Short mmCIF file of C-alpha atoms and ligand atoms in Angstrom, two decimals:
data_model
loop_
_atom_site.label_atom_id
_atom_site.label_comp_id
_atom_site.label_asym_id
_atom_site.label_seq_id
_atom_site.Cartn_x
_atom_site.Cartn_y
_atom_site.Cartn_z
CA MET Y 1 -0.03 -0.02 0.04
CA ALA Y 2 1.02 3.33 -0.70
CA ALA Y 3 2.66 5.84 1.75
CA MET Y 4 1.18 8.78 3.76
CA VAL Y 5 -0.15 11.32 1.79
CA ASP Y 6 1.13 15.19 1.89
CA ASP Y 7 -0.78 17.40 4.35
CA GLY Y 8 -4.22 18.47 2.82
CA LEU Y 9 -4.96 21.91 3.12
CA MET Y 10 -8.39 23.81 2.56
CA LEU Y 11 -9.54 26.16 -0.23
CA ILE Y 12 -10.24 29.37 0.99
CA ASP Y 13 -10.53 32.65 -1.07
CA GLY Y 14 -8.46 31.24 -3.77
CA GLU Y 15 -5.62 29.88 -1.51
CA MET Y 16 -4.80 26.45 -0.13
CA VAL Y 17 -4.43 27.15 3.44
CA ALA Y 18 -4.21 25.49 7.04
CA ALA Y 19 -6.30 26.26 9.77
CA GLN Y 20 -5.67 29.34 11.66
CA ALA Y 21 -5.54 27.85 15.05
CA GLY Y 22 -3.17 25.24 13.44
CA ASP Y 23 -5.37 22.06 14.10
CA TRP Y 24 -5.35 18.89 11.88
CA LEU Y 25 -7.63 16.09 11.30
CA HIS Y 26 -5.97 12.69 11.02
CA SER Y 27 -7.13 10.14 8.51
CA GLU Y 28 -6.62 6.48 8.72
CA ASN Y 29 -6.91 3.54 6.10
CA PRO Y 30 -9.95 1.53 7.31
CA ALA Y 31 -8.42 -1.56 5.65
CA THR Y 32 -5.59 -1.46 7.90
CA GLU Y 33 -6.05 1.26 10.56
CA GLN Y 34 -2.52 2.67 9.87
CA ALA Y 35 -2.46 6.54 9.46
CA LEU Y 36 -2.93 7.67 6.01
CA GLY Y 37 -2.62 11.44 6.20
CA ARG Y 38 -4.12 14.72 7.73
CA VAL Y 39 -6.13 17.64 6.65
CA ALA Y 40 -6.49 21.24 8.17
CA MET Y 41 -9.20 20.90 10.70
CA ALA Y 42 -11.45 24.39 10.33
CA GLY Y 43 -12.59 25.88 13.43
CA ALA Y 44 -15.36 28.70 13.50
CA ALA Y 45 -13.00 31.37 12.32
CA ASP Y 46 -11.82 29.36 9.40
CA VAL Y 47 -15.69 28.77 8.35
CA ASN Y 48 -16.30 32.33 8.86
CA ARG Y 49 -13.27 33.49 6.61
CA ALA Y 50 -14.87 31.06 3.89
CA VAL Y 51 -18.25 32.27 3.90
CA ALA Y 52 -16.87 35.78 4.01
CA ALA Y 53 -14.71 34.98 0.75
CA ALA Y 54 -17.65 33.16 -0.87
CA GLY Y 55 -19.79 36.20 -0.25
CA ALA Y 56 -17.31 38.67 -1.63
CA ALA Y 57 -17.02 36.28 -4.93
CA GLN Y 58 -20.67 36.09 -5.18
CA PRO Y 59 -21.62 39.26 -7.21
CA ALA Y 60 -18.98 38.83 -9.81
CA TRP Y 61 -19.85 35.25 -10.25
CA ALA Y 62 -23.66 35.74 -10.65
CA ALA Y 63 -23.10 38.65 -12.94
CA LYS Y 64 -21.24 36.38 -15.64
CA SER Y 65 -23.60 34.97 -18.36
CA VAL Y 66 -24.71 31.46 -18.05
CA TRP Y 67 -22.78 30.41 -20.73
CA GLU Y 68 -19.53 31.74 -18.98
CA ARG Y 69 -20.39 29.66 -15.89
CA ALA Y 70 -21.34 26.73 -17.67
CA THR Y 71 -17.82 26.85 -19.53
CA ALA Y 72 -15.95 27.15 -15.99
CA LEU Y 73 -17.85 23.87 -14.74
CA ARG Y 74 -17.06 21.94 -17.93
CA ARG Y 75 -13.48 22.90 -17.31
CA LEU Y 76 -13.63 21.67 -13.97
CA ALA Y 77 -15.20 18.49 -15.06
CA ALA Y 78 -12.44 17.96 -17.45
CA GLY Y 79 -9.98 18.73 -14.69
CA ILE Y 80 -11.59 15.99 -12.44
CA ARG Y 81 -11.43 13.40 -15.26
CA ALA Y 82 -7.71 14.34 -16.06
CA ARG Y 83 -6.81 13.49 -12.27
CA GLY Y 84 -9.01 10.77 -11.91
CA THR Y 85 -6.27 8.21 -11.09
CA PRO Y 86 -4.85 9.81 -8.22
CA ILE Y 87 -8.23 10.74 -6.68
CA LEU Y 88 -9.37 7.31 -7.10
CA ASP Y 89 -6.25 5.78 -5.40
CA LEU Y 90 -6.67 8.02 -2.52
CA GLU Y 91 -10.31 7.74 -2.19
CA ALA Y 92 -10.32 4.01 -2.08
CA ARG Y 93 -7.22 4.01 0.49
CA ASP Y 94 -9.46 6.82 2.43
CA THR Y 95 -12.92 5.35 2.50
CA GLY Y 96 -12.24 1.54 1.97
CA ASN Y 97 -14.75 1.45 -1.12
CA THR Y 98 -13.25 -0.70 -3.73
CA ILE Y 99 -11.67 0.63 -6.67
CA GLY Y 100 -13.27 -1.48 -9.27
CA LYS Y 101 -16.73 0.34 -8.79
CA LEU Y 102 -15.25 3.51 -7.50
CA THR Y 103 -14.15 4.61 -10.96
CA ALA Y 104 -17.59 5.52 -11.56
CA ASP Y 105 -17.38 8.42 -8.86
CA ILE Y 106 -15.31 10.35 -11.15
CA GLN Y 107 -17.47 9.75 -13.91
CA ILE Y 108 -20.47 10.52 -11.98
CA ALA Y 109 -18.92 14.10 -10.53
CA ALA Y 110 -17.66 15.39 -13.98
CA GLY Y 111 -21.13 14.27 -15.51
CA TYR Y 112 -23.00 16.27 -13.13
CA LEU Y 113 -20.98 19.21 -13.59
CA GLU Y 114 -21.56 18.80 -17.13
CA TYR Y 115 -25.13 18.01 -16.94
CA PHE Y 116 -25.76 21.18 -15.02
CA ALA Y 117 -23.70 23.21 -17.23
CA GLY Y 118 -25.94 21.88 -20.17
CA LEU Y 119 -29.01 23.23 -18.33
CA ALA Y 120 -27.85 26.77 -18.59
CA SER Y 121 -30.84 28.27 -20.33
CA GLU Y 122 -33.32 26.52 -18.03
CA ILE Y 123 -32.75 29.04 -15.29
CA LYS Y 124 -35.62 30.95 -16.66
CA GLY Y 125 -38.75 32.60 -15.27
CA GLU Y 126 -42.45 32.80 -16.50
CA THR Y 127 -44.59 35.73 -18.12
CA VAL Y 128 -48.04 35.83 -16.68
CA PRO Y 129 -50.92 37.49 -18.09
CA ALA Y 130 -51.75 38.93 -14.67
CA SER Y 131 -53.34 42.53 -16.12
CA ALA Y 132 -54.46 43.89 -19.19
CA GLN Y 133 -51.61 46.30 -20.11
CA GLY Y 134 -48.83 45.33 -17.82
CA LEU Y 135 -45.92 42.87 -18.24
CA HIS Y 136 -45.53 40.46 -15.52
CA PHE Y 137 -42.70 37.96 -15.22
CA THR Y 138 -40.66 36.06 -12.78
CA LEU Y 139 -36.65 36.05 -12.71
CA ARG Y 140 -34.74 33.28 -10.99
CA GLU Y 141 -31.75 34.80 -8.82
CA PRO Y 142 -29.10 33.03 -6.85
CA TRP Y 143 -29.71 32.71 -2.92
CA GLY Y 144 -25.92 34.16 -2.37
CA VAL Y 145 -23.84 31.52 -0.35
CA VAL Y 146 -24.70 28.11 -0.42
CA ALA Y 147 -23.62 25.53 2.28
CA ARG Y 148 -23.05 21.96 1.20
CA ILE Y 149 -22.14 19.16 3.72
CA VAL Y 150 -21.16 15.84 2.75
CA PRO Y 151 -21.09 12.34 3.97
CA PHE Y 152 -18.23 9.71 4.12
CA ASN Y 153 -19.31 7.31 1.75
CA HIS Y 154 -18.62 8.98 -1.46
CA PRO Y 155 -16.77 12.00 -0.16
CA PHE Y 156 -15.16 13.30 -3.53
CA MET Y 157 -18.13 12.54 -5.91
CA PHE Y 158 -20.62 14.21 -3.30
CA ALA Y 159 -18.46 17.29 -2.78
CA ALA Y 160 -17.87 17.75 -6.50
CA ALA Y 161 -21.21 16.87 -7.85
CA HIS Y 162 -22.95 18.99 -5.39
CA LEU Y 163 -21.31 22.03 -6.57
CA ALA Y 164 -22.91 21.98 -10.03
CA ALA Y 165 -26.37 23.25 -9.42
CA PRO Y 166 -25.52 25.89 -7.00
CA LEU Y 167 -22.94 27.25 -8.99
CA MET Y 168 -24.74 27.10 -12.30
CA ALA Y 169 -27.54 29.00 -10.68
CA GLY Y 170 -25.07 32.09 -9.76
CA ASN Y 171 -24.32 30.85 -6.23
CA THR Y 172 -20.79 30.54 -4.52
CA VAL Y 173 -20.33 27.65 -2.22
CA VAL Y 174 -18.68 26.59 0.86
CA VAL Y 175 -18.18 22.71 1.09
CA LYS Y 176 -17.76 20.78 4.37
CA THR Y 177 -16.09 17.68 3.93
CA PRO Y 178 -16.64 14.52 6.11
CA GLU Y 179 -14.38 14.09 8.94
CA THR Y 180 -13.50 10.40 8.51
CA SER Y 181 -12.56 10.40 4.75
CA PRO Y 182 -11.60 14.14 3.91
CA LEU Y 183 -8.32 13.60 1.76
CA THR Y 184 -9.49 13.96 -1.55
CA GLY Y 185 -11.46 17.21 -0.62
CA SER Y 186 -8.31 18.72 -0.77
CA ILE Y 187 -7.67 17.44 -4.51
CA LEU Y 188 -10.82 19.05 -5.10
CA GLY Y 189 -9.87 22.14 -3.68
CA GLU Y 190 -6.94 22.31 -6.00
CA LEU Y 191 -8.80 21.65 -9.12
CA CYS Y 192 -11.32 24.35 -7.94
CA ARG Y 193 -8.44 26.85 -7.38
CA GLU Y 194 -7.03 26.03 -10.89
CA HIS Y 195 -10.55 26.40 -12.64
CA LEU Y 196 -12.86 28.98 -10.74
CA PRO Y 197 -12.44 32.56 -9.61
CA ALA Y 198 -11.06 33.03 -6.12
CA GLY Y 199 -13.82 32.51 -3.47
CA VAL Y 200 -16.31 30.82 -5.86
CA VAL Y 201 -15.84 27.53 -4.10
CA ASN Y 202 -14.54 27.07 -0.78
CA ILE Y 203 -13.68 23.86 0.87
CA VAL Y 204 -13.26 23.56 4.44
CA HIS Y 205 -12.57 20.41 6.47
CA GLY Y 206 -13.54 19.58 10.02
CA LEU Y 207 -16.02 18.10 12.48
CA GLY Y 208 -19.56 18.63 12.44
CA LEU Y 209 -19.14 20.72 15.85
CA PRO Y 210 -17.82 23.36 15.39
CA ALA Y 211 -17.35 23.57 11.48
CA GLY Y 212 -20.54 22.30 10.19
CA ASP Y 213 -22.75 24.12 12.69
CA THR Y 214 -20.92 27.21 12.57
CA LEU Y 215 -21.52 27.08 8.54
CA VAL Y 216 -25.39 26.25 9.00
CA ARG Y 217 -25.67 29.16 11.56
CA HIS Y 218 -23.77 31.82 9.60
CA PRO Y 219 -26.24 34.66 8.83
CA GLN Y 220 -24.92 34.91 5.26
CA VAL Y 221 -25.76 31.42 4.52
CA ARG Y 222 -29.54 31.08 3.70
CA ARG Y 223 -29.56 27.96 1.38
CA ILE Y 224 -28.10 24.64 2.75
CA GLY Y 225 -27.89 21.30 0.82
CA PHE Y 226 -27.20 18.41 3.37
CA THR Y 227 -26.52 14.72 2.54
CA GLY Y 228 -26.02 12.43 5.78
CA SER Y 229 -27.86 10.86 8.57
CA VAL Y 230 -31.27 11.62 9.86
CA PRO Y 231 -30.04 12.95 13.52
CA THR Y 232 -27.57 15.42 11.72
CA GLY Y 233 -30.29 16.31 9.38
CA LEU Y 234 -32.60 17.18 12.17
CA ALA Y 235 -29.76 19.08 13.98
CA ILE Y 236 -29.27 21.28 10.84
CA GLN Y 237 -32.78 21.86 10.62
CA ARG Y 238 -32.90 23.28 14.11
CA ALA Y 239 -29.56 25.06 13.91
CA ALA Y 240 -30.60 26.81 10.75
CA SER Y 241 -34.15 27.72 12.08
CA GLU Y 242 -32.48 29.34 15.18
CA SER Y 243 -30.21 31.40 13.05
CA GLY Y 244 -32.53 32.71 10.37
CA VAL Y 245 -35.04 31.87 7.60
CA LYS Y 246 -33.25 29.41 5.56
CA LEU Y 247 -34.08 26.74 2.98
CA VAL Y 248 -32.73 23.45 3.89
CA THR Y 249 -32.88 20.34 1.89
CA LEU Y 250 -31.99 16.98 3.09
CA GLU Y 251 -30.89 13.67 1.55
CA LEU Y 252 -30.85 11.26 4.38
CA GLY Y 253 -30.84 7.57 5.08
CA GLY Y 254 -33.09 4.47 3.97
CA LYS Y 255 -34.21 1.22 5.06
CA ASN Y 256 -35.20 0.34 1.63
CA PRO Y 257 -37.66 -2.65 0.56
CA PHE Y 258 -36.92 -5.06 -2.06
CA ILE Y 259 -40.26 -6.81 -2.75
CA VAL Y 260 -40.23 -10.16 -4.70
CA PHE Y 261 -43.42 -11.39 -5.98
CA PRO Y 262 -44.00 -15.18 -6.83
CA ASP Y 263 -43.81 -14.25 -10.60
CA ALA Y 264 -40.48 -12.64 -10.54
CA ASP Y 265 -37.55 -13.51 -12.53
CA LEU Y 266 -35.61 -14.94 -9.57
CA ASP Y 267 -32.14 -15.26 -11.29
CA LYS Y 268 -32.36 -11.33 -11.89
CA ALA Y 269 -33.94 -10.84 -8.40
CA VAL Y 270 -31.20 -12.40 -6.70
CA GLU Y 271 -28.53 -10.80 -8.74
CA PHE Y 272 -30.01 -7.36 -7.95
CA ALA Y 273 -30.55 -8.32 -4.17
CA VAL Y 274 -26.85 -8.54 -4.10
CA SER Y 275 -25.97 -5.55 -6.56
CA GLY Y 276 -28.65 -3.55 -4.64
CA MET Y 277 -26.83 -3.72 -1.38
CA ASN Y 278 -23.73 -1.93 -2.63
CA PHE Y 279 -21.22 -4.30 -0.87
CA SER Y 280 -18.49 -2.42 -2.89
CA TRP Y 281 -18.98 0.24 -0.24
CA ALA Y 282 -19.73 -2.37 2.42
CA GLY Y 283 -23.56 -1.52 1.94
CA GLN Y 284 -22.74 2.06 2.91
CA SER Y 285 -25.20 3.64 0.60
CA CYS Y 286 -28.28 5.55 1.47
CA GLY Y 287 -30.32 3.67 -1.41
CA SER Y 288 -29.22 -0.12 -0.46
CA THR Y 289 -32.03 -2.42 -0.51
CA SER Y 290 -31.39 -3.71 2.86
CA ARG Y 291 -34.77 -5.30 3.41
CA LEU Y 292 -35.89 -8.46 1.35
CA LEU Y 293 -39.55 -8.65 1.39
CA LEU Y 294 -40.09 -12.08 -0.12
CA HIS Y 295 -43.48 -13.70 -0.74
CA ASP Y 296 -43.65 -17.13 1.05
CA SER Y 297 -43.69 -19.11 -2.21
CA VAL Y 298 -40.09 -17.89 -3.22
CA HIS Y 299 -38.80 -17.03 0.39
CA ASP Y 300 -36.58 -20.04 1.13
CA GLU Y 301 -35.11 -20.05 -2.45
CA VAL Y 302 -34.28 -16.70 -2.70
CA VAL Y 303 -32.77 -16.58 1.01
CA GLU Y 304 -30.70 -19.57 0.07
CA ARG Y 305 -29.21 -18.16 -3.27
CA VAL Y 306 -28.44 -14.69 -1.96
CA GLY Y 307 -26.75 -16.43 1.05
CA VAL Y 308 -24.63 -18.32 -1.34
CA ARG Y 309 -23.62 -15.20 -3.18
CA LEU Y 310 -22.47 -13.26 -0.26
CA GLU Y 311 -20.26 -16.14 0.69
CA GLN Y 312 -18.68 -15.74 -2.68
CA LEU Y 313 -18.11 -12.07 -2.61
CA ARG Y 314 -14.30 -11.50 -2.67
CA LEU Y 315 -13.04 -9.42 0.29
CA GLY Y 316 -9.72 -7.76 0.28
CA ASP Y 317 -7.55 -4.61 -0.29
CA PRO Y 318 -9.86 -2.00 -1.82
CA THR Y 319 -6.93 -0.74 -4.11
CA ASP Y 320 -7.13 -4.09 -5.94
CA PRO Y 321 -9.49 -4.28 -8.86
CA ALA Y 322 -10.40 -7.82 -8.16
CA SER Y 323 -11.95 -6.93 -4.56
CA GLU Y 324 -15.44 -7.12 -4.47
CA MET Y 325 -15.66 -5.61 -0.89
CA GLY Y 326 -13.76 -3.49 1.59
CA PRO Y 327 -13.95 -2.88 5.08
CA VAL Y 328 -16.58 -0.53 6.66
CA ASN Y 329 -15.37 3.27 6.77
CA SER Y 330 -14.43 3.87 10.29
CA ARG Y 331 -14.10 2.45 14.01
CA ARG Y 332 -17.47 4.07 14.49
CA GLN Y 333 -19.22 2.25 11.70
CA HIS Y 334 -17.41 -0.98 12.95
CA GLU Y 335 -18.81 -0.47 16.20
CA ARG Y 336 -22.40 0.31 14.76
CA VAL Y 337 -22.35 -2.95 12.66
CA MET Y 338 -21.27 -5.18 15.40
CA GLY Y 339 -24.06 -3.51 17.64
CA PHE Y 340 -26.66 -4.84 14.96
CA PHE Y 341 -25.05 -8.29 15.10
CA GLU Y 342 -25.66 -8.33 18.75
CA SER Y 343 -29.20 -6.83 18.66
CA ALA Y 344 -30.30 -9.43 15.76
CA ARG Y 345 -28.87 -12.04 18.01
CA ARG Y 346 -30.75 -10.95 20.99
CA ASP Y 347 -34.03 -10.31 18.88
CA GLY Y 348 -33.80 -14.03 17.44
CA ALA Y 349 -33.28 -13.45 13.76
CA ARG Y 350 -31.71 -16.45 12.02
CA LEU Y 351 -28.31 -15.91 10.82
CA VAL Y 352 -27.93 -17.10 7.24
CA THR Y 353 -24.47 -16.08 6.70
CA GLY Y 354 -21.76 -13.58 7.93
CA GLY Y 355 -22.39 -11.85 11.33
CA ARG Y 356 -18.75 -11.42 12.33
CA ARG Y 357 -15.31 -10.24 11.50
CA PRO Y 358 -13.81 -12.48 8.41
CA PRO Y 359 -11.39 -15.11 9.74
CA GLY Y 360 -7.89 -14.79 8.36
CA GLU Y 361 -4.71 -12.76 9.09
CA GLN Y 362 -5.29 -9.91 6.45
CA PHE Y 363 -8.65 -9.05 8.25
CA ARG Y 364 -7.40 -8.69 11.96
CA ALA Y 365 -6.71 -5.11 11.83
CA GLY Y 366 -9.02 -3.01 9.97
CA TYR Y 367 -12.76 -2.52 10.00
CA TRP Y 368 -13.77 -5.64 8.24
CA VAL Y 369 -17.15 -7.59 8.55
CA GLU Y 370 -18.59 -10.28 6.63
CA PRO Y 371 -21.30 -9.45 4.22
CA THR Y 372 -24.23 -10.64 6.54
CA LEU Y 373 -27.99 -12.17 5.80
CA TYR Y 374 -30.54 -12.67 8.31
CA ALA Y 375 -33.79 -14.38 7.84
CA GLY Y 376 -36.70 -14.95 10.11
CA VAL Y 377 -36.74 -11.04 10.71
CA GLU Y 378 -39.84 -9.70 12.23
CA PRO Y 379 -40.49 -5.76 11.38
CA SER Y 380 -40.34 -4.97 15.31
CA MET Y 381 -36.70 -6.05 15.34
CA ARG Y 382 -34.18 -3.33 15.35
CA VAL Y 383 -32.23 -4.78 12.23
CA ALA Y 384 -35.59 -4.47 10.33
CA ARG Y 385 -36.24 -0.74 11.33
CA GLU Y 386 -33.09 1.15 11.70
CA GLU Y 387 -30.89 2.23 9.06
CA VAL Y 388 -27.58 -0.11 9.36
CA PHE Y 389 -25.48 1.66 6.85
CA GLY Y 390 -23.50 -1.57 6.52
CA PRO Y 391 -23.22 -4.72 4.74
CA ILE Y 392 -26.56 -6.28 6.60
CA VAL Y 393 -29.33 -7.40 4.72
CA CYS Y 394 -32.49 -9.03 6.27
CA ALA Y 395 -35.19 -11.34 4.87
CA LEU Y 396 -39.07 -10.79 5.67
CA ARG Y 397 -41.77 -13.02 4.64
CA TRP Y 398 -45.42 -11.92 3.29
CA SER Y 399 -48.27 -14.03 1.84
CA THR Y 400 -50.83 -11.02 0.72
CA GLU Y 401 -49.87 -7.94 -1.25
CA ALA Y 402 -51.64 -6.00 1.42
CA GLN Y 403 -48.89 -7.38 4.11
CA ALA Y 404 -46.14 -6.43 1.56
CA VAL Y 405 -47.29 -2.97 1.23
CA ALA Y 406 -47.58 -2.76 5.08
CA LEU Y 407 -44.21 -4.02 5.57
CA ALA Y 408 -42.63 -1.83 2.59
CA ASN Y 409 -44.19 1.43 4.17
CA GLY Y 410 -43.55 0.32 7.88
CA THR Y 411 -40.44 2.19 8.72
CA ASP Y 412 -40.04 5.91 9.17
CA PHE Y 413 -37.91 6.04 5.97
CA GLY Y 414 -38.85 6.28 2.30
CA LEU Y 415 -35.87 6.72 -0.10
CA THR Y 416 -35.98 3.92 -2.45
CA ALA Y 417 -38.05 0.63 -3.04
CA ALA Y 418 -37.66 -2.20 -5.59
CA VAL Y 419 -40.47 -4.23 -6.95
CA TRP Y 420 -40.03 -7.61 -8.57
CA THR Y 421 -42.64 -9.00 -10.75
CA ARG Y 422 -43.53 -9.69 -14.31
CA ASP Y 423 -47.24 -8.83 -14.16
CA LEU Y 424 -47.75 -4.96 -15.22
CA ASN Y 425 -50.92 -4.84 -13.01
CA THR Y 426 -48.88 -5.64 -10.08
CA ALA Y 427 -46.03 -3.28 -10.90
CA MET Y 428 -48.49 -0.23 -11.42
CA ARG Y 429 -50.39 -1.10 -8.22
CA MET Y 430 -47.35 -1.33 -6.21
CA MET Y 431 -45.53 1.86 -7.76
CA ARG Y 432 -48.36 3.84 -6.23
CA LYS Y 433 -48.83 2.21 -3.08
CA VAL Y 434 -45.11 2.41 -1.91
CA GLU Y 435 -44.05 5.37 0.09
CA ALA Y 436 -40.47 6.25 -1.54
CA GLY Y 437 -38.95 8.83 -3.57
CA THR Y 438 -37.52 6.18 -5.98
CA VAL Y 439 -39.20 2.89 -7.21
CA TRP Y 440 -37.50 0.50 -9.36
CA ILE Y 441 -39.63 -2.09 -11.18
CA ASN Y 442 -37.32 -5.43 -11.77
CA SER Y 443 -33.86 -3.19 -11.02
CA ALA Y 444 -32.42 -1.65 -8.02
CA GLY Y 445 -29.71 0.59 -6.97
CA GLN Y 446 -29.52 2.68 -10.46
CA HIS Y 447 -29.54 6.48 -10.66
CA PHE Y 448 -30.83 7.97 -13.77
CA VAL Y 449 -29.43 11.58 -14.61
CA GLY Y 450 -32.41 13.87 -15.05
CA THR Y 451 -34.99 12.26 -12.86
CA PRO Y 452 -35.16 13.37 -9.12
CA PHE Y 453 -33.37 11.38 -6.50
CA GLY Y 454 -34.68 12.25 -2.91
CA GLY Y 455 -36.46 10.91 0.06
CA TRP Y 456 -40.04 11.09 1.37
CA LYS Y 457 -40.73 10.81 5.17
CA ASP Y 458 -37.57 10.82 7.30
CA SER Y 459 -35.62 10.16 4.00
CA GLY Y 460 -35.34 13.71 3.28
CA LEU Y 461 -36.61 16.56 1.49
CA GLY Y 462 -36.04 17.87 -2.25
CA GLY Y 463 -35.25 16.01 -5.32
CA GLU Y 464 -31.46 16.13 -6.79
CA GLU Y 465 -29.84 15.11 -9.90
CA CYS Y 466 -32.42 16.73 -12.10
CA LEU Y 467 -33.77 20.22 -13.03
CA GLU Y 468 -35.64 20.55 -9.50
CA GLU Y 469 -32.13 20.57 -8.00
CA LEU Y 470 -30.99 23.48 -10.23
CA LEU Y 471 -34.32 25.51 -9.47
CA SER Y 472 -33.87 24.88 -5.70
CA TYR Y 473 -30.63 26.81 -5.75
CA THR Y 474 -32.67 29.85 -7.09
CA GLN Y 475 -35.17 32.10 -5.57
CA VAL Y 476 -38.03 33.68 -7.53
CA LYS Y 477 -38.73 37.34 -8.11
CA SER Y 478 -41.99 38.66 -9.60
CA VAL Y 479 -41.46 41.83 -11.65
CA HIS Y 480 -44.29 43.89 -12.80
CA VAL Y 481 -43.72 46.63 -15.51
CA LEU Y 482 -46.72 48.76 -15.80
CA PRO Y 483 -47.10 51.35 -18.73
P1 NAD Q 501 -23.39 12.12 9.49
O1 NAD Q 501 -24.72 12.74 9.46
O2 NAD Q 501 -22.69 11.56 10.47
O3 NAD Q 501 -22.35 13.20 8.83
C1 NAD Q 501 -22.65 13.96 7.56
C2 NAD Q 501 -21.90 15.29 7.40
O4 NAD Q 501 -22.55 16.20 8.53
C3 NAD Q 501 -20.58 15.38 7.81
O5 NAD Q 501 -19.88 16.04 7.02
C4 NAD Q 501 -20.55 15.92 9.43
O6 NAD Q 501 -19.46 16.32 9.59
C5 NAD Q 501 -21.71 16.80 9.28
N1 NAD Q 501 -22.03 17.00 10.58
C6 NAD Q 501 -22.28 16.37 11.69
N2 NAD Q 501 -22.85 17.03 12.61
C7 NAD Q 501 -23.08 18.27 12.10
C8 NAD Q 501 -23.75 19.44 12.65
N3 NAD Q 501 -24.30 19.23 13.97
N4 NAD Q 501 -23.96 20.42 11.87
C9 NAD Q 501 -23.54 20.48 10.49
N5 NAD Q 501 -22.81 19.61 10.02
C10 NAD Q 501 -22.70 18.26 10.99
O7 NAD Q 501 -23.56 11.08 8.06
P2 NAD Q 501 -22.52 10.09 7.71
O8 NAD Q 501 -21.98 9.15 8.82
O9 NAD Q 501 -21.16 11.00 7.14
O10 NAD Q 501 -23.28 9.58 6.48
C11 NAD Q 501 -24.15 8.24 6.39
C12 NAD Q 501 -25.47 8.92 6.31
O11 NAD Q 501 -25.75 9.63 5.22
C13 NAD Q 501 -26.52 7.82 6.41
O12 NAD Q 501 -27.43 7.79 7.03
C14 NAD Q 501 -26.66 7.67 4.71
O13 NAD Q 501 -27.92 6.96 4.52
C15 NAD Q 501 -26.77 9.28 4.45
N6 NAD Q 501 -26.58 9.41 3.02
C16 NAD Q 501 -27.76 9.91 2.20
C17 NAD Q 501 -27.52 9.99 0.87
C18 NAD Q 501 -28.81 10.42 0.10
O14 NAD Q 501 -28.55 10.65 -1.10
N7 NAD Q 501 -29.97 10.49 0.56
C19 NAD Q 501 -26.42 9.67 0.06
C20 NAD Q 501 -25.19 9.21 0.95
C21 NAD Q 501 -25.45 9.10 2.34
#
């Protein structure tokens, strides 16, 4: 494995800088628990400086034509693609995500910048025939300084992709990277420094408290886009409402159902039950389909076949292209997953496979856990209700469609759902009855650019990856011109 990386700095006002107080945040390789590098750790003063820089740069950025802003975004996208290899190598070591699948993160990050650049002329208002003589129309204007707070599971992809909509709409941005995998955030800082005017993007590293909280409460920040857990989302809503009238959008967690009807193509369903769990990131994906809701007639076969597939997954060094699953991201995540093993055991769930640290010398250090399947799971069990954000999938049985719907909707979450059936009528009924922001029919896990991705219920507020995201980074102004 490669050696330590250089110290990662923050991008503030066009300069790569250390924290004013000289503090550092240390990052380790979750596959080995060895020190990997460190980044400057922002205190409140650094965050305030980043917001001030973004505020100072915003009028000139908004005054550019949409075509100029689109060109800048495309250049940033090209810069990201050009540095893809070193970014990926560092990201695999810092997150534990396997490099084979991680390659897509570079394409997704650059792709979103290009997609939103392509929507330049959609930042448009409407004319309204509101009076006989007057001209009445709306303008879409930027909020000013936007805060984007990013989780650990795809730190580079989220930090880069989440710049696109606010920048295109004429805002400037302060990004806060996640505390456990921040290293590639500094590379993004260098790229933004190269391709964008000073202050247009600022990237700070640091803890939720004080860095994230200071950013959310800053009076100049009126638009906050957050991706992370439900408790943090709630804390951000509270902090935002205590510090001003602000628009907060939330992309939060999930406990997503994967519903298999008796007529489903079981070969494909088994394949997607595994791929939909995103084991390449050890299940640490908001959209992971972690509850298999299986009709009685297919339950035993699907459980057995998914169990066999999980036992075949190749665990190993995330930088090895042959690896199919790395460790979970941090000690905190490892303890969390172990806690679910314990509660599933106490609750009486039947362990089909996994449920432990993998045996073998190479897995003694690092945050390794086996991919895990429980059957005999009841909806009241903790493993069926709470998001694990780890490699645990559980199987529940049903015998009537009404039971399947009740199980699917029986958690506080509503992010994604997958329905497996060959019957169009069943599919049509289920797509309406399931409470989720995204429903896949005979698929799972895929995102399609241009369609909204966002949660219902406790899974979030606001759709992203689509025109709605771009428009949510504008405020509407009505103009009335009278003769
Ligand atoms: P987290 O909520 O612990 O942290 C996310 C970010 O919030 C980090 O940058 C953290 O430093 C910051 N933060 C923490 N406390 C804060 C505070 N008080 N004020 C401001 N910022 C604060 O989440 P995580 O563990 O990094 O990520 C996992 C969670 O993210 C899971 O619940 C997962 O489902 C969710 N997620 C959702 C999506 C989606 O699109 N819906 C995508 C990825 C991850």
